């Protein structure tokens, strides 16, 4: 059973930084990619940044490229999202997710897994990020 728990959200002023963490347990070789997703009220969920668990390749949506960095601490089974130069439009609930059927970082980011896909797909509960002055 996969469990994903996000932490590190909060309030920050424009231009500030936050680091989100996704503590993962139960991942196996059947899981090939994991990603960070966000959803603001009235907007569709979008893939922000995703990581291949097979070769470490990454994907970033255009709006965050150059500002966000995804990484993995293998020893602690934790996926991080370092967010720098935050903008008000980054305000959203950020969640991490994985799904066995999504093989590449690109695919899982551009086609977010459905909310109910156990035992193949799993979502964390989400962390609120608010960027405001």
Backbone as a chain_set.jsonl record, in Angstrom:
{"seq": "XXXXXXXXXXXXXXXXXXXXXXXXXXXXXXXXXXXXXXXXXXXXXXXXXXXXXXXXXXXXXXXXXXXXXXXXXXXXXXXXXXXXXXXXXXXXXXXXXXXXXXXXXXXXXXXXXXXXXXXXXXXXXXXXXXXXX", "coords": {"N": [[0.845, -1.184, 0.0], [0.676, 2.113, -0.976], [1.592, 5.167, 0.49], [1.362, 8.654, 0.634], [2.485, 11.678, 1.872], [2.211, 15.055, 2.183], [4.083, 18.007, 3.052], [5.16, 21.247, 4.237], [3.891, 23.43, 3.105], [2.442, 26.775, 3.118], [2.26, 30.308, 3.932], [3.589, 32.889, 1.929], [5.402, 35.73, 0.754], [5.271, 37.391, -2.468], [7.971, 36.528, -4.584], [9.279, 35.102, -2.675], [10.308, 31.938, -1.133], [9.549, 28.444, -0.861], [9.746, 25.08, 0.341], [8.416, 22.109, -0.547], [7.632, 18.856, 0.695], [7.239, 15.452, -0.031], [6.548, 12.708, 1.561], [7.055, 9.413, 0.961], [5.857, 6.119, 1.158], [5.919, 2.601, 0.637], [6.47, 2.471, -2.089], [7.355, 0.705, -5.062], [9.189, -1.208, -7.566], [7.328, -1.163, -9.518], [6.377, 1.364, -9.718], [6.986, 4.043, -11.675], [7.122, 6.763, -12.037], [6.674, 9.921, -10.403], [4.942, 12.778, -9.182], [4.408, 16.353, -8.68], [1.466, 18.164, -8.297], [-0.958, 20.751, -8.825], [-3.85, 22.63, -7.814], [-5.988, 25.265, -8.149], [-8.824, 27.117, -6.881], [-11.591, 26.872, -9.041], [-10.041, 26.25, -11.22], [-8.427, 23.895, -13.427], [-6.761, 20.887, -12.393], [-3.267, 20.733, -12.589], [-0.2, 19.382, -13.796], [2.784, 20.1, -12.208], [5.569, 19.606, -11.689], [7.472, 16.749, -12.372], [8.987, 13.528, -11.792], [11.071, 10.944, -12.931], [11.262, 7.784, -11.541], [12.877, 5.829, -12.423], [15.109, 6.713, -14.002], [15.664, 9.277, -13.148], [15.014, 11.474, -14.686], [13.375, 14.6, -15.401], [10.438, 16.718, -15.48], [8.992, 19.843, -16.173], [6.317, 22.108, -15.951], [5.693, 24.84, -18.16], [5.271, 27.325, -16.893], [6.62, 27.27, -14.473], [9.2, 26.607, -14.931], [12.619, 27.033, -14.387], [12.196, 28.264, -11.972], [11.209, 26.423, -10.12], [12.322, 23.362, -8.596], [12.558, 19.909, -8.737], [13.338, 17.095, -6.731], [14.799, 14.092, -5.32], [15.187, 12.412, -2.277], [16.563, 9.593, -1.825], [17.251, 7.891, 0.306], [15.53, 8.654, 2.351], [13.137, 8.345, 1.139], [11.716, 10.517, 0.026], [10.204, 13.06, -1.857], [11.008, 16.186, -3.082], [9.944, 19.555, -3.655], [11.359, 22.356, -4.525], [10.576, 25.662, -4.4], [11.082, 28.667, -5.803], [11.212, 32.264, -6.179], [8.452, 32.854, -6.024], [5.146, 33.449, -7.235], [1.981, 35.237, -7.15], [0.149, 33.796, -8.735], [0.95, 31.216, -8.342], [-0.394, 30.294, -6.19], [-2.16, 27.705, -4.71], [-3.516, 24.426, -3.985], [-1.203, 22.004, -3.402], [-0.319, 18.787, -4.415], [1.093, 15.498, -4.209], [1.56, 12.663, -6.34], [1.376, 9.308, -7.606], [1.295, 6.715, -10.084], [0.966, 3.493, -11.314], [0.599, 2.99, -14.034], [1.595, 5.136, -15.416], [4.406, 5.867, -17.057], [6.529, 7.634, -17.663], [8.072, 10.753, -16.622], [7.151, 12.974, -18.054], [4.655, 12.033, -19.04], [3.039, 11.523, -16.728], [2.846, 14.039, -15.692], [1.596, 15.658, -17.674], [-0.766, 14.361, -18.02], [-2.548, 14.096, -15.535], [-3.059, 11.67, -12.948], [-6.228, 10.027, -12.307], [-8.499, 10.941, -9.596], [-9.44, 8.745, -8.108], [-7.992, 5.863, -8.128], [-6.895, 3.682, -6.905], [-5.831, 0.257, -6.607], [-3.639, 1.179, -8.013], [-2.979, 3.862, -8.441], [-2.112, 6.698, -6.407], [-2.743, 9.443, -4.236], [-1.542, 12.168, -2.281], [-2.726, 14.09, 0.57], [-2.612, 16.806, 0.163], [-1.195, 20.136, 0.22], [-1.514, 23.449, 1.218], [-0.489, 26.271, -0.552], [0.078, 29.62, -0.373], [0.579, 32.603, -1.95], [1.079, 35.823, -1.373], [0.96, 39.358, -0.785]], "CA": [[0.0, 0.0, 0.0], [1.425, 3.349, -1.082], [1.123, 6.325, 1.233], [2.047, 9.887, 0.294], [2.139, 12.721, 2.828], [2.853, 16.324, 1.85], [4.333, 18.978, 4.099], [5.957, 22.386, 3.823], [3.107, 24.531, 2.579], [2.286, 27.917, 3.998], [2.107, 31.64, 3.352], [4.846, 33.517, 1.552], [5.244, 36.909, -0.082], [5.813, 37.247, -3.822], [9.421, 36.508, -4.635], [9.793, 34.235, -1.636], [10.567, 30.533, -1.422], [9.059, 27.37, -0.01], [10.107, 23.742, -0.081], [7.447, 21.077, -0.232], [8.143, 17.503, 0.81], [6.285, 14.357, -0.173], [7.082, 11.498, 2.17], [6.451, 8.273, 0.289], [6.101, 4.775, 1.654], [5.286, 1.557, -0.142], [6.822, 2.488, -3.509], [8.055, -0.466, -5.559], [9.678, -1.077, -8.929], [6.178, -0.966, -10.393], [6.123, 2.8, -9.796], [8.021, 4.575, -12.546], [7.148, 8.218, -12.029], [5.935, 10.583, -9.337], [4.908, 14.188, -9.523], [3.707, 17.377, -7.932], [0.341, 18.732, -9.017], [-1.604, 21.824, -8.083], [-5.18, 23.008, -8.241], [-6.555, 26.459, -7.551], [-10.282, 27.149, -7.031], [-12.078, 27.233, -10.357], [-9.091, 25.886, -12.259], [-8.129, 22.482, -13.56], [-5.53, 20.395, -11.817], [-2.196, 20.675, -13.556], [1.087, 18.86, -13.381], [3.761, 21.163, -11.998], [6.894, 19.04, -11.897], [7.427, 15.305, -12.178], [10.288, 12.882, -11.722], [11.166, 9.516, -13.215], [11.894, 6.983, -10.509], [13.752, 4.889, -13.101], [16.366, 7.317, -14.433], [15.834, 10.596, -12.578], [14.642, 12.555, -15.593], [12.38, 15.496, -14.827], [9.58, 17.504, -16.347], [8.437, 21.034, -15.546], [5.408, 22.884, -16.762], [6.378, 26.043, -18.633], [5.116, 28.466, -16.004], [7.492, 27.165, -13.305], [10.551, 26.259, -15.354], [13.595, 28.013, -13.957], [11.873, 28.713, -10.623], [10.974, 25.261, -9.266], [13.223, 22.241, -8.785], [12.124, 18.675, -8.105], [14.451, 16.218, -6.395], [14.446, 12.948, -4.498], [16.089, 11.883, -1.264], [16.27, 8.166, -1.897], [17.384, 7.279, 1.621], [14.354, 8.972, 3.15], [11.953, 8.145, 0.31], [11.018, 11.788, 0.028], [10.284, 13.873, -3.061], [10.951, 17.596, -2.727], [9.725, 20.579, -4.659], [11.879, 23.649, -4.119], [9.866, 26.7, -5.133], [11.72, 29.972, -5.651], [10.611, 33.364, -6.933], [7.029, 32.535, -6.077], [4.234, 34.458, -7.749], [0.61, 35.025, -6.682], [-0.509, 32.776, -9.531], [1.348, 29.908, -7.853], [-1.275, 29.933, -5.09], [-2.952, 26.519, -5.014], [-3.251, 23.244, -3.183], [-0.204, 21.18, -4.067], [-0.397, 17.385, -4.031], [1.945, 14.578, -4.944], [0.825, 11.492, -6.793], [2.042, 8.323, -8.442], [0.382, 5.751, -10.694], [1.773, 2.464, -11.959], [0.428, 2.985, -15.475], [2.274, 6.287, -15.995], [5.777, 5.37, -17.105], [7.513, 8.704, -17.753], [7.79, 12.0, -15.926], [6.331, 13.785, -18.938], [3.291, 11.528, -19.159], [2.264, 11.686, -15.516], [2.619, 15.47, -15.479], [0.657, 16.233, -18.631], [-2.02, 13.628, -17.878], [-2.628, 13.766, -14.109], [-3.861, 10.489, -12.62], [-7.554, 10.305, -11.768], [-8.48, 10.993, -8.126], [-9.733, 7.436, -7.542], [-7.339, 4.879, -8.977], [-6.269, 2.622, -6.125], [-4.524, 0.205, -5.946], [-2.573, 1.524, -8.949], [-2.634, 5.257, -8.288], [-2.283, 7.228, -5.069], [-2.577, 10.871, -4.017], [-1.452, 12.699, -0.937], [-3.882, 14.899, 0.966], [-2.436, 18.159, -0.33], [-0.65, 21.194, 1.06], [-1.879, 24.767, 0.708], [0.538, 27.275, -0.775], [-0.525, 30.911, -0.637], [1.569, 33.633, -2.26], [0.346, 37.076, -1.288], [1.564, 40.416, 0.002]], "C": [[0.886, 1.242, 0.0], [0.764, 4.418, -0.223], [1.993, 7.52, 0.88], [1.556, 10.984, 1.228], [2.927, 13.976, 2.503], [3.052, 17.176, 3.097], [5.105, 20.15, 3.503], [5.195, 23.539, 3.216], [3.008, 25.669, 3.57], [2.07, 29.201, 3.224], [3.473, 32.228, 3.059], [4.552, 34.734, 0.675], [5.775, 36.655, -1.483], [7.327, 37.391, -3.832], [10.066, 35.604, -3.612], [9.92, 32.797, -2.082], [9.89, 29.628, -0.411], [9.606, 26.058, -0.547], [9.057, 22.763, 0.401], [8.133, 19.72, -0.165], [6.997, 16.516, 0.686], [6.947, 13.104, 0.368], [6.332, 10.297, 1.62], [6.835, 6.974, 0.973], [5.373, 3.788, 0.756], [5.586, 1.572, -1.628], [7.612, 1.232, -3.869], [8.564, -0.191, -6.96], [8.55, -0.916, -9.938], [5.823, 0.508, -10.569], [7.28, 3.467, -10.531], [8.146, 6.091, -12.5], [6.309, 8.746, -10.877], [5.961, 12.076, -9.625], [4.179, 15.055, -8.52], [2.658, 18.013, -8.831], [-0.264, 19.845, -8.179], [-2.974, 22.132, -8.676], [-5.637, 24.22, -7.443], [-8.067, 26.441, -7.747], [-10.692, 27.621, -8.416], [-11.161, 26.883, -11.503], [-8.875, 24.382, -12.285], [-6.841, 22.129, -12.829], [-4.47, 20.301, -12.905], [-0.943, 20.051, -12.954], [2.097, 19.981, -13.316], [5.166, 20.686, -12.328], [6.859, 17.568, -11.54], [8.806, 14.699, -12.371], [10.168, 11.415, -12.08], [11.879, 8.818, -12.07], [12.857, 5.957, -11.102], [15.105, 5.493, -13.45], [16.584, 8.739, -13.933], [15.49, 11.748, -13.494], [13.474, 13.342, -15.014], [11.576, 16.194, -15.903], [9.046, 18.671, -15.541], [7.445, 21.687, -16.489], [6.044, 24.247, -17.045], [6.356, 27.188, -17.627], [6.047, 28.43, -14.796], [8.931, 26.859, -13.676], [11.523, 27.393, -15.014], [13.367, 28.529, -12.553], [11.719, 27.552, -9.646], [11.978, 24.169, -9.596], [12.69, 21.028, -8.032], [13.342, 17.794, -7.856], [13.958, 15.102, -5.498], [15.559, 12.627, -3.531], [15.769, 10.407, -1.152], [16.291, 7.504, -0.523], [16.154, 7.507, 2.483], [13.051, 8.822, 2.379], [11.075, 9.395, 0.277], [11.27, 12.523, -1.28], [10.094, 15.33, -2.663], [10.585, 18.444, -3.93], [10.195, 21.905, -4.077], [11.261, 24.711, -5.006], [10.493, 28.041, -4.8], [11.002, 31.002, -6.514], [9.116, 33.155, -7.119], [6.201, 33.741, -6.502], [2.832, 34.207, -7.21], [-0.124, 33.936, -7.455], [-0.063, 31.361, -9.193], [0.464, 29.43, -6.709], [-2.188, 28.783, -5.49], [-2.732, 25.483, -3.921], [-2.328, 22.347, -3.984], [-0.268, 19.761, -3.516], [0.637, 16.584, -4.8], [1.159, 13.322, -5.266], [1.725, 10.578, -7.603], [0.996, 7.344, -8.961], [1.21, 4.773, -11.506], [1.707, 2.52, -13.48], [1.116, 4.151, -16.174], [3.774, 6.048, -15.909], [6.81, 6.493, -17.048], [7.09, 9.925, -16.952], [6.883, 12.897, -16.758], [4.876, 13.336, -18.919], [2.474, 11.766, -17.895], [1.968, 13.159, -15.245], [1.571, 16.044, -16.419], [-0.69, 15.542, -18.608], [-2.174, 13.193, -16.425], [-3.496, 12.543, -13.848], [-5.232, 10.876, -12.093], [-7.537, 10.255, -10.247], [-8.722, 9.647, -7.457], [-9.17, 6.365, -8.464], [-6.594, 3.813, -8.193], [-6.697, 1.264, -6.649], [-3.359, 0.604, -6.84], [-2.095, 2.963, -8.801], [-2.952, 5.772, -6.898], [-1.991, 8.716, -5.054], [-2.339, 11.151, -2.546], [-2.638, 13.601, -0.659], [-3.783, 16.351, 0.539], [-1.891, 19.118, 0.707], [-0.968, 22.538, 0.426], [-0.656, 25.653, 0.6], [-0.16, 28.569, -1.155], [0.574, 31.949, -0.802], [0.832, 34.961, -2.334], [1.135, 38.079, -0.457], [0.647, 40.872, 1.114]], "O": [[1.742, 1.403, 0.87], [-0.459, 4.556, -0.209], [3.219, 7.412, 0.832], [0.351, 11.197, 1.363], [4.158, 13.973, 2.54], [2.297, 17.081, 4.064], [5.637, 20.055, 2.397], [5.803, 24.543, 2.842], [3.434, 25.548, 4.719], [1.746, 29.193, 2.037], [4.404, 32.083, 3.851], [3.563, 34.755, -0.058], [6.637, 35.797, -1.671], [7.888, 38.266, -3.171], [11.271, 35.36, -3.669], [9.678, 32.464, -3.242], [9.686, 30.001, 0.744], [9.895, 25.935, -1.737], [8.835, 22.606, 1.601], [9.1, 19.467, -0.884], [5.917, 16.727, 1.238], [7.803, 12.509, -0.287], [5.119, 10.178, 1.794], [7.995, 6.76, 1.324], [4.331, 4.108, 0.184], [5.02, 0.771, -2.372], [8.432, 0.755, -3.085], [8.4, 0.909, -7.487], [8.796, -0.568, -11.093], [5.057, 0.861, -11.465], [8.416, 3.453, -10.058], [9.178, 6.639, -12.887], [5.359, 8.101, -10.433], [6.899, 12.577, -10.244], [3.45, 14.58, -7.65], [2.931, 18.355, -9.981], [-0.097, 19.873, -6.959], [-3.223, 21.925, -9.864], [-5.665, 24.195, -6.213], [-8.552, 25.812, -8.687], [-10.205, 28.639, -8.907], [-11.472, 27.188, -12.655], [-9.108, 23.688, -11.296], [-5.95, 22.964, -12.669], [-4.747, 19.842, -14.013], [-0.672, 20.181, -11.76], [2.249, 20.737, -14.276], [5.864, 21.289, -13.144], [6.283, 17.183, -10.523], [9.674, 15.278, -13.025], [9.275, 10.72, -11.595], [12.975, 9.218, -11.676], [13.577, 5.286, -10.362], [16.139, 4.866, -13.224], [17.6, 9.352, -14.264], [15.661, 12.904, -13.108], [12.682, 12.814, -14.233], [11.969, 16.255, -17.068], [8.689, 18.52, -14.372], [7.702, 21.806, -17.687], [6.843, 24.741, -16.249], [7.325, 27.94, -17.523], [6.247, 29.459, -14.151], [9.801, 26.855, -12.805], [11.27, 28.558, -15.32], [14.251, 29.17, -11.986], [12.061, 27.682, -8.471], [12.434, 24.058, -10.734], [12.404, 21.106, -6.838], [14.264, 17.751, -8.671], [12.843, 15.153, -4.979], [16.73, 12.575, -3.907], [14.822, 10.015, -0.471], [15.449, 6.657, -0.223], [15.779, 6.635, 3.267], [11.98, 9.135, 2.899], [9.862, 9.332, 0.473], [12.404, 12.601, -1.753], [9.126, 15.668, -1.981], [10.881, 18.094, -5.073], [9.517, 22.503, -3.242], [11.405, 24.665, -6.228], [10.443, 28.497, -3.658], [10.282, 30.659, -7.452], [8.588, 33.266, -8.226], [6.512, 34.886, -6.173], [2.514, 33.075, -6.846], [-0.943, 33.222, -6.877], [-0.635, 30.398, -9.704], [0.563, 28.273, -6.298], [-2.905, 28.87, -6.487], [-1.877, 25.645, -3.05], [-2.639, 21.974, -5.116], [-0.272, 19.556, -2.303], [1.012, 16.949, -5.914], [0.216, 12.962, -4.561], [2.706, 11.017, -8.204], [-0.059, 7.167, -8.351], [2.06, 5.18, -12.298], [2.666, 2.136, -14.15], [1.214, 4.159, -17.402], [4.345, 6.028, -14.818], [7.866, 6.32, -16.44], [5.913, 10.11, -16.644], [5.954, 13.509, -16.23], [3.969, 14.159, -18.796], [1.317, 12.175, -17.987], [0.95, 13.486, -14.636], [0.737, 16.843, -15.994], [-1.666, 16.083, -19.127], [-1.948, 12.023, -16.114], [-4.554, 12.393, -14.459], [-5.387, 11.94, -11.494], [-6.67, 9.609, -9.658], [-8.253, 9.428, -6.34], [-9.794, 6.002, -9.461], [-5.75, 3.112, -8.751], [-7.833, 1.124, -7.101], [-2.204, 0.394, -6.47], [-0.917, 3.246, -9.017], [-3.927, 5.35, -6.277], [-1.108, 9.195, -5.765], [-2.868, 10.46, -1.675], [-3.459, 13.851, -1.541], [-4.788, 17.061, 0.554], [-2.092, 18.943, 1.909], [-0.723, 22.745, -0.763], [0.123, 25.772, 1.546], [-0.901, 28.618, -2.137], [1.396, 32.15, 0.092], [0.05, 35.192, -3.257], [1.877, 37.708, 0.452], [1.004, 41.767, 1.881]]}, "num_chains": 1, "name": "protein.A"}
